[in-house]
Coordinates of C-alpha atoms in Angstrom, one line a residue:
Chain A
M38 CA 22.5 1.4 -28.2
A39 CA 25.2 2.7 -29.9
Y40 CA 28.9 1.5 -28.8
N41 CA 32.0 3.7 -28.9
L42 CA 35.1 1.4 -29.4
V43 CA 38.5 1.2 -30.6
V44 CA 38.8 -2.0 -32.6
P45 CA 41.1 -3.9 -34.6
V46 CA 41.1 -4.3 -38.3
T47 CA 40.9 -7.8 -39.3
E48 CA 40.6 -7.9 -43.1
Q49 CA 41.5 -5.1 -46.0
E50 CA 40.4 -6.1 -49.4
D51 CA 41.3 -4.0 -52.3
L52 CA 37.9 -4.2 -54.7
G53 CA 39.8 -2.5 -57.3
H54 CA 39.4 0.7 -59.0
G55 CA 39.3 2.6 -55.9
Y56 CA 37.0 0.5 -54.2
F57 CA 37.8 -1.1 -50.6
R58 CA 36.2 -3.6 -48.2
I59 CA 37.7 -3.4 -44.6
R60 CA 36.3 -5.6 -41.8
L61 CA 36.4 -4.1 -38.2
A62 CA 36.3 -7.0 -35.2
A63 CA 33.3 -5.3 -33.2
P64 CA 31.0 -8.2 -32.6
E65 CA 28.7 -6.0 -30.4
I66 CA 28.0 -3.5 -33.3
A67 CA 27.8 -6.5 -35.9
A68 CA 25.2 -8.3 -33.7
E69 CA 22.9 -5.1 -33.4
S70 CA 23.1 -3.5 -36.8
R71 CA 20.1 -3.1 -39.1
A72 CA 20.4 -2.8 -42.7
G73 CA 20.6 0.9 -43.5
Q74 CA 22.2 1.7 -40.1
F75 CA 25.7 3.3 -40.2
V76 CA 28.7 3.7 -37.8
M77 CA 31.1 6.9 -37.4
I78 CA 34.7 5.5 -38.3
G79 CA 38.3 7.1 -37.9
V80 CA 41.7 6.3 -37.0
P81 CA 41.9 6.8 -33.0
D82 CA 44.1 9.5 -32.7
I83 CA 42.3 12.6 -32.7
D84 CA 45.4 15.0 -33.8
V85 CA 45.4 12.8 -36.9
M86 CA 41.9 12.8 -37.7
L87 CA 39.6 15.3 -35.9
I88 CA 36.1 14.4 -37.6
R89 CA 35.2 10.7 -38.0
R90 CA 33.3 9.7 -41.3
P91 CA 29.9 7.7 -41.7
F92 CA 29.6 4.4 -43.4
S93 CA 27.0 2.0 -44.0
V94 CA 27.2 -1.1 -42.1
A95 CA 27.7 -3.0 -45.5
R96 CA 27.7 -6.7 -44.2
V97 CA 28.3 -8.9 -41.1
A98 CA 30.9 -11.6 -40.6
P99 CA 30.0 -15.1 -40.1
P100 CA 29.6 -16.0 -36.5
E101 CA 32.0 -17.2 -34.3
G102 CA 30.6 -18.5 -31.0
G103 CA 27.3 -17.1 -31.5
R104 CA 27.5 -13.7 -32.8
P105 CA 29.1 -12.4 -35.7
A106 CA 32.9 -11.7 -35.2
G107 CA 32.8 -8.3 -37.0
F108 CA 31.3 -6.2 -39.8
D109 CA 32.4 -5.0 -43.2
V110 CA 32.4 -1.3 -44.5
L111 CA 32.6 -0.7 -48.2
Y112 CA 34.2 2.5 -49.4
K113 CA 35.7 4.4 -52.4
I114 CA 38.6 6.4 -52.2
Y115 CA 37.1 10.3 -52.5
G116 CA 39.6 11.9 -50.4
K117 CA 42.9 11.9 -48.2
R118 CA 40.8 10.5 -45.4
T119 CA 39.5 7.4 -47.5
L120 CA 42.9 7.0 -48.9
A121 CA 44.5 7.0 -45.2
F122 CA 41.8 4.0 -44.6
S123 CA 42.9 2.2 -47.4
H124 CA 46.4 2.1 -46.1
L125 CA 45.4 0.5 -42.7
R126 CA 46.2 -3.4 -42.5
P127 CA 45.0 -6.1 -40.2
G128 CA 46.1 -5.3 -36.6
S129 CA 45.6 -1.6 -37.2
T130 CA 42.8 -0.3 -35.1
M131 CA 40.0 2.0 -36.0
S132 CA 37.6 4.2 -33.4
V133 CA 34.0 3.3 -34.5
L134 CA 30.7 4.4 -33.1
G135 CA 27.7 2.6 -33.8
P136 CA 25.2 1.1 -35.0
L137 CA 23.7 4.7 -35.6
G138 CA 20.5 6.0 -37.2
R139 CA 17.3 4.4 -38.5
G140 CA 17.8 1.7 -41.0
F141 CA 15.5 0.2 -43.8
W142 CA 12.1 -1.1 -42.6
I143 CA 11.0 -4.1 -44.5
P144 CA 7.3 -3.9 -45.0
D145 CA 4.8 -7.0 -44.4
E146 CA 7.7 -9.4 -43.5
H147 CA 5.7 -12.3 -43.3
R148 CA 3.5 -12.0 -46.4
D149 CA 4.4 -14.7 -49.0
D150 CA 2.3 -14.3 -51.8
G151 CA 4.7 -14.5 -54.7
E152 CA 4.5 -11.2 -55.6
A153 CA 7.7 -8.8 -56.4
E154 CA 9.1 -8.1 -53.0
L155 CA 11.5 -5.3 -53.0
F156 CA 13.4 -3.1 -55.7
L157 CA 16.8 -2.2 -54.4
V158 CA 18.3 0.8 -56.4
A159 CA 22.1 1.3 -56.0
G160 CA 24.5 3.9 -57.6
G161 CA 28.1 2.9 -57.3
I162 CA 29.4 2.8 -54.0
G163 CA 25.6 3.3 -52.9
N164 CA 25.5 -0.5 -53.0
A165 CA 27.0 -0.3 -49.2
P166 CA 23.9 -1.0 -47.2
F167 CA 22.4 -3.7 -49.4
P168 CA 24.4 -6.7 -48.5
L169 CA 23.4 -6.5 -44.8
L170 CA 19.9 -6.1 -46.2
L171 CA 20.1 -9.1 -48.3
Q172 CA 21.6 -11.2 -45.2
H173 CA 18.6 -10.3 -43.1
L174 CA 15.9 -11.0 -45.6
T175 CA 14.6 -14.7 -45.9
P176 CA 15.9 -16.7 -48.7
A177 CA 12.5 -16.3 -50.2
Q178 CA 12.3 -12.7 -49.8
A179 CA 15.6 -12.4 -51.4
R180 CA 14.5 -14.3 -54.4
R181 CA 11.8 -11.8 -55.1
T182 CA 14.2 -8.9 -54.8
T183 CA 15.5 -7.1 -57.7
L184 CA 18.7 -5.1 -57.6
F185 CA 19.2 -2.3 -60.0
F186 CA 22.8 -1.3 -60.1
G187 CA 24.3 1.5 -62.0
G188 CA 27.6 3.2 -62.4
R189 CA 29.6 5.0 -64.7
T190 CA 31.5 2.1 -65.6
R191 CA 31.6 -1.9 -65.3
A192 CA 34.2 -1.0 -62.5
D193 CA 31.7 0.7 -60.3
L194 CA 29.5 -2.3 -59.9
T195 CA 31.5 -4.0 -57.0
L196 CA 30.5 -7.0 -55.2
L197 CA 28.3 -7.9 -58.5
D198 CA 28.7 -11.5 -58.1
W199 CA 27.8 -11.7 -54.6
F200 CA 24.6 -10.0 -55.3
R201 CA 23.9 -12.3 -58.2
E202 CA 24.1 -15.3 -55.9
R203 CA 21.7 -13.6 -53.3
C204 CA 19.0 -11.9 -55.2
G205 CA 16.3 -13.0 -57.3
R206 CA 17.4 -10.7 -60.2
V207 CA 20.2 -8.1 -60.6
V208 CA 19.8 -5.4 -63.5
T209 CA 22.9 -3.6 -64.2
A210 CA 23.3 0.0 -66.2
T211 CA 26.2 1.8 -66.9
E212 CA 27.0 5.1 -68.3
D213 CA 29.2 4.0 -70.7
G214 CA 27.5 0.6 -71.8
S215 CA 30.5 -1.5 -70.5
H216 CA 27.8 -3.6 -68.5
G217 CA 24.2 -3.8 -68.8
V218 CA 22.0 -1.3 -69.9
K219 CA 23.7 2.0 -71.4
G220 CA 22.7 4.9 -69.5
F221 CA 21.2 5.7 -65.8
V222 CA 19.9 3.0 -63.4
T223 CA 16.6 4.8 -63.4
A224 CA 15.6 3.8 -67.0
P225 CA 15.7 0.0 -66.1
L226 CA 14.1 0.7 -62.8
I227 CA 11.2 2.8 -64.8
A228 CA 10.7 -0.2 -67.3
A229 CA 10.6 -2.9 -64.5
L230 CA 7.9 -0.8 -62.9
D231 CA 5.7 -0.2 -65.7
A232 CA 6.0 -3.6 -66.6
E233 CA 5.2 -5.6 -63.4
P234 CA 1.7 -6.8 -63.2
R235 CA 1.8 -5.6 -59.5
R236 CA 3.9 -3.1 -57.7
P237 CA 6.8 -4.1 -55.6
R238 CA 6.2 -3.4 -51.6
A239 CA 9.0 -0.7 -51.4
I240 CA 11.8 0.6 -53.1
M241 CA 15.1 1.1 -51.4
A242 CA 17.6 3.3 -53.0
C243 CA 21.4 4.6 -52.0
G244 CA 23.4 6.4 -54.5
P245 CA 24.4 10.1 -55.6
P246 CA 22.2 13.0 -55.1
A247 CA 21.1 13.0 -58.5
M248 CA 20.0 9.4 -58.7
M249 CA 18.2 9.8 -55.2
K250 CA 16.1 12.7 -56.4
A251 CA 15.0 10.9 -59.7
V252 CA 14.5 7.6 -57.6
A253 CA 12.2 9.8 -55.1
A254 CA 10.3 11.2 -58.0
I255 CA 9.8 7.9 -59.5
G256 CA 8.4 6.4 -56.2
L257 CA 6.1 9.3 -55.6
Q258 CA 4.8 9.6 -59.2
R259 CA 3.7 5.7 -59.2
N260 CA 2.9 5.7 -55.5
V261 CA 5.4 3.0 -54.5
P262 CA 6.8 3.4 -51.1
C263 CA 10.2 4.5 -51.4
Q264 CA 13.0 4.5 -48.8
L265 CA 16.1 6.6 -49.3
S266 CA 19.4 6.2 -47.8
I267 CA 20.6 9.6 -47.7
E268 CA 24.2 10.7 -47.1
E269 CA 25.3 14.2 -45.5
T270 CA 28.5 15.5 -44.1
M271 CA 28.3 14.9 -40.1
A272 CA 30.3 15.5 -37.4
C273 CA 29.2 13.5 -34.6
G274 CA 26.5 11.2 -36.1
F275 CA 24.5 10.9 -33.0
G276 CA 22.6 13.9 -33.3
V277 CA 24.4 16.9 -31.3
C278 CA 26.4 18.5 -34.2
L279 CA 23.4 19.5 -36.3
G280 CA 25.5 19.4 -39.3
C281 CA 23.7 16.7 -41.5
V282 CA 20.2 18.0 -41.8
V283 CA 18.1 17.9 -45.0
E284 CA 14.9 19.6 -45.6
R285 CA 11.7 18.3 -44.3
R286 CA 8.8 17.8 -47.0
D287 CA 6.0 18.9 -44.6
P288 CA 7.4 21.2 -41.9
T289 CA 4.7 22.5 -39.3
G290 CA 6.3 25.6 -39.0
D291 CA 9.5 27.5 -39.9
F292 CA 11.6 25.9 -36.8
D293 CA 11.3 22.4 -37.9
R294 CA 12.2 23.0 -41.5
F295 CA 15.0 20.4 -41.1
V296 CA 15.5 16.9 -40.0
R297 CA 18.9 15.2 -39.0
V298 CA 20.2 12.6 -41.4
C299 CA 22.0 10.8 -38.3
C300 CA 19.0 10.4 -36.2
E301 CA 15.9 10.6 -37.9
G302 CA 17.5 9.1 -40.9
P303 CA 19.9 8.0 -42.8
V304 CA 17.0 6.3 -44.4
F305 CA 13.8 8.3 -45.0
D306 CA 10.8 7.7 -46.7
A307 CA 10.7 9.6 -49.7
R308 CA 7.7 11.7 -48.5
E309 CA 9.4 12.8 -45.7
V310 CA 12.4 14.9 -47.3
R311 CA 12.8 17.3 -50.1
L312 CA 15.9 16.7 -52.2
Chain B
M272 CA 37.4 12.8 -8.3
N273 CA 41.0 11.8 -7.8
P274 CA 42.1 11.7 -3.8
G275 CA 45.5 13.1 -4.4
V276 CA 44.5 16.5 -5.7
R277 CA 41.8 19.2 -4.8
T278 CA 39.7 19.8 -8.5
A279 CA 37.3 22.3 -7.4
V280 CA 37.4 26.0 -8.9
D281 CA 35.6 28.9 -8.0
V282 CA 34.1 30.7 -11.3
G283 CA 32.8 33.8 -9.5
R284 CA 29.6 34.9 -7.7
G285 CA 29.9 31.9 -5.7
L286 CA 29.8 29.3 -8.3
V287 CA 32.2 26.4 -7.5
L288 CA 32.8 23.8 -10.0
K289 CA 33.6 20.1 -8.8
N290 CA 36.2 20.1 -11.4
P291 CA 37.6 22.5 -14.3
V292 CA 36.4 20.5 -17.1
L293 CA 32.9 21.7 -18.8
T294 CA 31.5 21.0 -22.2
A295 CA 31.0 23.7 -25.0
S296 CA 27.5 24.9 -26.0
G297 CA 26.7 23.5 -29.3
T298 CA 28.8 20.4 -29.3
F299 CA 27.1 18.8 -26.4
G300 CA 23.5 19.2 -27.2
Y301 CA 21.3 19.3 -24.2
G302 CA 23.7 16.8 -22.3
L303 CA 21.6 14.1 -22.1
E304 CA 22.5 12.8 -25.7
F305 CA 25.7 11.9 -24.1
E306 CA 24.8 9.7 -21.2
P307 CA 25.3 6.3 -23.4
Y308 CA 28.9 7.3 -23.3
L309 CA 29.8 9.1 -20.1
D310 CA 28.6 10.2 -16.5
L311 CA 27.8 13.7 -16.6
A312 CA 28.4 13.8 -13.0
Q313 CA 32.2 13.5 -13.6
L314 CA 32.1 16.9 -15.4
G315 CA 32.6 20.3 -13.9
G316 CA 29.5 21.4 -16.0
V317 CA 27.8 21.2 -19.0
V318 CA 26.6 24.1 -21.2
V319 CA 23.8 23.6 -23.4
K320 CA 23.2 24.4 -27.2
G321 CA 22.6 28.2 -27.3
I322 CA 18.9 28.9 -26.3
S323 CA 16.8 31.8 -27.9
P324 CA 13.5 33.0 -27.1
K325 CA 11.8 31.2 -30.0
P326 CA 12.7 27.8 -31.7
R327 CA 15.1 28.4 -34.7
A328 CA 15.5 26.3 -37.8
G329 CA 18.9 27.1 -38.5
N330 CA 20.7 27.4 -41.9
A331 CA 20.2 25.6 -45.0
P332 CA 23.0 22.7 -45.7
A333 CA 25.9 22.3 -46.1
R334 CA 26.6 23.3 -42.6
I335 CA 30.0 21.8 -41.6
V336 CA 33.3 21.0 -43.4
E337 CA 36.5 19.7 -41.9
T338 CA 39.7 21.9 -42.4
P339 CA 43.2 21.2 -41.4
S340 CA 43.0 20.4 -37.6
G341 CA 39.6 22.0 -37.5
M342 CA 36.2 22.4 -38.7
L343 CA 34.0 25.2 -40.0
N344 CA 30.4 25.1 -38.9
A345 CA 27.5 27.4 -39.8
I346 CA 24.7 25.7 -38.0
G347 CA 23.0 28.9 -37.4
L348 CA 21.6 28.2 -33.6
Q349 CA 19.2 25.8 -34.6
N350 CA 17.5 25.2 -31.0
V351 CA 14.4 24.4 -29.4
G352 CA 13.5 27.8 -27.9
V353 CA 13.5 28.5 -24.2
R354 CA 9.8 27.1 -23.6
R355 CA 10.4 23.7 -24.7
F356 CA 14.0 23.7 -23.1
V357 CA 12.3 24.6 -19.8
A358 CA 9.8 21.9 -20.2
E359 CA 11.4 19.2 -22.0
K360 CA 15.3 19.3 -21.0
L361 CA 15.8 21.1 -17.9
P362 CA 13.9 18.6 -15.9
H363 CA 16.1 15.9 -16.9
L364 CA 19.4 17.8 -16.9
R365 CA 18.7 19.4 -13.3
E366 CA 18.6 15.8 -11.8
R367 CA 22.2 15.3 -13.1
D368 CA 25.0 16.0 -10.5
T369 CA 26.9 18.8 -12.6
A370 CA 26.6 22.4 -13.0
V371 CA 24.0 23.5 -15.7
V372 CA 25.0 26.4 -17.8
V373 CA 22.5 27.9 -20.1
N374 CA 24.1 29.5 -23.2
V375 CA 21.8 32.4 -24.1
Y376 CA 21.4 34.0 -27.8
G377 CA 19.5 36.5 -29.2
T378 CA 19.5 39.1 -32.1
A379 CA 18.4 41.9 -29.7
V380 CA 18.9 43.2 -26.4
D381 CA 15.4 42.2 -25.2
D382 CA 16.0 38.4 -26.5
Y383 CA 18.9 38.0 -24.0
V384 CA 16.5 39.6 -21.5
E385 CA 13.6 37.5 -22.2
V386 CA 15.8 34.3 -22.1
A387 CA 17.3 35.3 -18.7
S388 CA 13.6 36.2 -17.3
A389 CA 12.5 32.9 -18.4
L390 CA 15.1 30.9 -16.7
E391 CA 15.4 33.1 -13.6
S392 CA 12.5 31.1 -11.5
E393 CA 13.7 27.7 -12.8
E394 CA 15.8 25.5 -10.5
G395 CA 18.9 23.8 -11.6
V396 CA 20.5 26.7 -13.8
A397 CA 24.0 27.1 -12.2
A398 CA 24.6 30.0 -14.6
L399 CA 24.0 31.9 -17.9
E400 CA 26.6 32.2 -20.7
L401 CA 25.8 34.9 -23.0
N402 CA 26.5 34.1 -26.6
L403 CA 27.7 37.5 -28.0
S404 CA 29.6 36.0 -30.5
C405 CA 27.9 33.8 -33.1
P406 CA 29.2 34.2 -36.4
N407 CA 26.5 32.0 -38.1
V408 CA 23.4 34.2 -38.0
K409 CA 22.7 37.2 -40.3
E410 CA 21.3 39.3 -37.4
G411 CA 22.7 40.2 -34.1
G412 CA 25.2 38.2 -32.4
L413 CA 28.6 38.9 -33.7
L414 CA 27.5 42.5 -34.0
I415 CA 26.6 42.8 -30.5
G416 CA 29.8 41.1 -29.8
K417 CA 32.2 43.4 -31.6
S418 CA 30.9 46.6 -29.9
P419 CA 32.2 47.4 -26.5
R420 CA 29.5 49.5 -25.9
A421 CA 26.7 47.0 -27.1
I422 CA 28.4 44.2 -24.8
E423 CA 28.4 46.2 -21.7
E424 CA 24.5 47.3 -22.6
V425 CA 23.3 43.4 -23.0
T426 CA 25.3 42.3 -19.9
A427 CA 24.0 45.1 -17.9
A428 CA 20.5 44.3 -19.1
V429 CA 20.7 40.7 -18.3
R430 CA 22.2 41.6 -15.0
R431 CA 19.1 43.6 -14.1
V432 CA 17.0 40.6 -14.4
S433 CA 18.9 37.9 -13.5
T434 CA 20.5 37.0 -9.8
R435 CA 22.5 34.0 -11.6
P436 CA 26.3 34.0 -12.1
L437 CA 26.6 35.5 -15.7
W438 CA 29.1 34.6 -18.1
V439 CA 30.1 36.4 -21.2
K440 CA 31.3 34.6 -23.9
L441 CA 33.2 36.6 -26.3
T442 CA 34.1 36.5 -30.1
P443 CA 37.7 36.6 -30.9
N444 CA 37.0 38.3 -34.0
V445 CA 38.0 41.7 -32.8
S446 CA 41.1 43.7 -32.7
D447 CA 41.4 44.1 -29.0
I448 CA 40.2 41.2 -27.0
V449 CA 41.1 42.9 -23.6
E450 CA 38.7 45.9 -24.6
V451 CA 35.8 43.7 -25.1
A452 CA 36.6 41.9 -22.2
R453 CA 36.5 44.9 -19.8
S454 CA 33.2 45.8 -21.3
A455 CA 31.5 42.7 -20.2
V456 CA 33.0 43.0 -16.8
A457 CA 31.8 46.7 -16.7
G458 CA 28.3 45.6 -17.6
G459 CA 28.4 43.0 -14.9
A460 CA 29.9 39.6 -16.0
D461 CA 31.0 37.4 -13.3
C462 CA 33.1 35.3 -15.7
L463 CA 34.3 35.5 -19.2
T464 CA 34.2 32.6 -21.6
L465 CA 37.3 32.8 -24.0
I466 CA 36.7 32.2 -27.0
N467 CA 34.0 31.5 -29.7
T468 CA 34.8 30.2 -33.0
F469 CA 37.1 32.3 -35.6
V470 CA 35.3 33.7 -39.0
G471 CA 36.4 31.3 -41.7
M472 CA 35.6 29.9 -45.1
A473 CA 36.4 27.0 -47.2
I474 CA 35.9 27.0 -51.2
D475 CA 35.4 23.8 -53.3
V476 CA 37.9 24.5 -55.9
E477 CA 35.9 22.0 -58.5
R478 CA 32.4 23.6 -58.1
R479 CA 34.1 27.0 -57.6
R480 CA 31.8 28.1 -55.0
P481 CA 31.7 28.3 -50.9
V482 CA 31.3 25.0 -49.4
L483 CA 28.9 26.2 -46.8
S484 CA 25.7 27.5 -47.6
N485 CA 26.4 30.4 -45.0
V486 CA 29.7 31.2 -47.1
M487 CA 31.4 31.9 -43.7
G488 CA 31.2 29.5 -40.7
G489 CA 32.7 29.3 -37.4
L490 CA 36.4 27.7 -37.2
S491 CA 36.7 25.5 -34.1
G492 CA 39.2 22.5 -33.1
P493 CA 42.9 22.2 -32.4
A494 CA 43.7 24.8 -35.3
I495 CA 42.6 27.7 -33.0
R496 CA 44.0 26.6 -29.7
P497 CA 47.3 28.8 -30.0
L498 CA 45.0 31.8 -30.8
A499 CA 42.7 31.0 -28.0
V500 CA 45.5 30.5 -25.4
A501 CA 46.9 33.8 -26.2
M502 CA 43.6 35.8 -25.6
V503 CA 43.3 34.0 -22.4
W504 CA 46.6 35.1 -21.6
Q505 CA 46.2 38.7 -22.7
V506 CA 42.5 39.0 -20.7
H507 CA 44.2 37.2 -17.4
K508 CA 47.2 39.7 -17.7
A509 CA 44.9 42.5 -17.9
L510 CA 42.2 41.4 -15.7
P511 CA 43.9 39.3 -13.1
D512 CA 40.8 38.7 -10.8
V513 CA 38.2 38.0 -13.3
P514 CA 37.5 34.4 -13.6
I515 CA 38.0 33.0 -17.1
V516 CA 36.5 29.9 -18.5
G517 CA 39.2 28.8 -21.6
I518 CA 37.9 27.3 -24.9
G519 CA 39.5 26.4 -28.3
G520 CA 40.7 23.0 -29.6
I521 CA 40.9 21.3 -26.3
V522 CA 41.4 17.5 -27.0
S523 CA 43.4 16.4 -24.1
A524 CA 44.1 17.1 -20.4
R525 CA 47.5 18.6 -21.4
D526 CA 45.5 21.2 -23.5
V527 CA 43.5 22.0 -20.3
V528 CA 46.7 22.5 -18.4
E529 CA 47.9 24.9 -20.8
F530 CA 44.7 27.0 -20.8
M531 CA 44.9 27.0 -17.1
L532 CA 48.7 28.1 -17.0
A533 CA 47.6 30.8 -19.5
G534 CA 44.9 32.1 -16.8
A535 CA 41.7 30.2 -17.1
R536 CA 39.9 28.5 -14.1
A537 CA 37.9 26.3 -15.9
V538 CA 37.6 25.2 -19.5
Q539 CA 35.2 23.9 -22.1
V540 CA 35.8 20.9 -24.5
G541 CA 34.1 21.5 -27.8
T542 CA 34.8 20.0 -31.2
A543 CA 36.5 16.9 -29.6
N544 CA 33.1 15.9 -28.2
F545 CA 32.2 15.2 -31.8
N546 CA 35.0 12.9 -32.2
D547 CA 34.7 10.9 -29.1
P548 CA 31.3 11.4 -27.0
G549 CA 33.5 9.8 -24.0
V550 CA 36.1 12.3 -24.4
A551 CA 35.0 15.0 -22.0
T552 CA 35.3 13.0 -18.7
R553 CA 38.3 11.2 -19.7
I554 CA 40.0 14.7 -19.8
A555 CA 38.9 15.4 -16.5
S556 CA 40.3 12.2 -14.8
D557 CA 43.6 12.8 -17.0
L558 CA 43.9 16.1 -15.3
A559 CA 44.0 15.0 -12.2
A560 CA 46.1 12.2 -12.9
F561 CA 48.3 14.8 -14.6
C562 CA 48.4 16.8 -11.5
V563 CA 49.2 13.9 -9.1
A564 CA 52.0 13.0 -11.2
R565 CA 53.4 16.5 -10.9
G566 CA 52.9 16.8 -7.3
V567 CA 50.3 19.3 -8.1
T568 CA 47.8 19.2 -5.0
D569 CA 45.2 21.7 -6.0
V570 CA 44.3 22.6 -9.7
N571 CA 44.1 26.1 -8.7
E572 CA 47.9 26.3 -8.4
L573 CA 48.0 26.3 -12.2
V574 CA 45.8 29.3 -12.8
G575 CA 47.9 31.8 -14.4
A576 CA 51.0 30.1 -13.4
A577 CA 52.8 30.6 -16.5
Q578 CA 52.3 34.4 -16.2
R579 CA 54.4 34.1 -13.0
T580 CA 57.4 32.3 -14.7
P581 CA 59.7 34.2 -16.9
P582 CA 59.8 32.6 -20.5
A583 CA 62.6 30.4 -21.7
S584 CA 65.6 32.8 -22.6
E585 CA 68.2 30.1 -23.5
G586 CA 69.0 29.1 -27.0
C587 CA 70.5 30.6 -30.1
G588 CA 67.2 31.6 -31.6

């Protein structure tokens, strides 16, 4: 069930280099969000903002009276909408619809045989769905989780310390070599997959299109289950505008060539979609 | 709705809507998707996504982009086709206490006739709305919608196989909206839906290419409202007895009133449904409140009222 609300902003944190974290006081949404699900958010005045924007539910706030007080959205300033978001202050209101879509699924949750658990792959602001995932993992699962975190430069690796406290292992890569391995994040991912004695249960990835395409190919080649959190322009977020489609990998006919990112995704198995 | 005001409107061929607020085809799915957010029974009607004889996959992405006070879409009429609509959607939709208007799309006269015929024996279809105006499919739609003769021909062909109230949704991408309106009426239209989207495009200046895969798209949203109001005004002036359903950038009850004052008997809320899935019923209740606050006892008093009031002439302009 998705909630359609106007809620207060309670925190706005400048994470530097155009990255921000905003907290919305929507306990209902925070309590029911699964990792990888998203919300449509905007300013409440339709004359100011006609089309809301989709963002991952990044993290839930600590509980107050039994349920989380709200949730965080991580965003980067790309255009005038995200710029306007960055000017909001605690006490401002935002309109929000969510939680929406299909999130990540955690395979064999109760298995505990000591093997590698999950490989998370994040590119820049593509780290956004992973804090909530880590909040939902057991401590033992989190210890066996590796985050491969890539960016153009060190400044793109936001919340790095937060991830380091919670993940068993964090491997970074930057295109300019300012942090971790120099180059794309897929290089250490491939190295780790080839070095692991046993395969991880799943790769979960979120990042720019080129990274997603590469990670999907890596997962498919090695037969490792691979979940992709895909972004596409959308107007509604709940399945009616039909704006946010991606190509299905195995259509049964011409009429079902596409799937909606908002409803059938945003998290897809790499075998489901053609990027 | 509000006890202080009569909201029922007659949109032709005996179809009376409980209030003038409908939702526009292509922005409201098959209606049921909105039930978590509003009560369909509070709407004058629901116009479903355009239905074609066969299912359609639609266009490749990118399909939408926001523009100043509007958005461009080039969905390409992705829909489940008439058979699945009748089997899977209509049984649920007809249970709801609102008028179900089925938007019909085809690429040739036979397609419109096929869908209209398939729906003729189905209960719970209050009216058909012929989409003669989609700018986003390569064949048909807009070409038919731009030719007065083709509009008359398609409308008359559907008229022959359907006893349902027949609405014709016209494209604004013509040089004379009144001429195409007359053609639809000549073909047997009971009501005119004015208007569909304007052809527009956006170019990504960094990548030096059109944003939409279809290159052109249909512009909707508040950006087109004044253009739509003008067309409603022109058609109502020329054809005062023909019911008009106004559409174009409606986001509030005041916008509804504006369309009604120009000559619309009812309206459709479109793009605003994407922004807020609960907006349509709020507009309907706000409309009643607007009327009550101004001593309007029947919404029909508003229809075309601005055409009877001389324009403001004071000032130094």
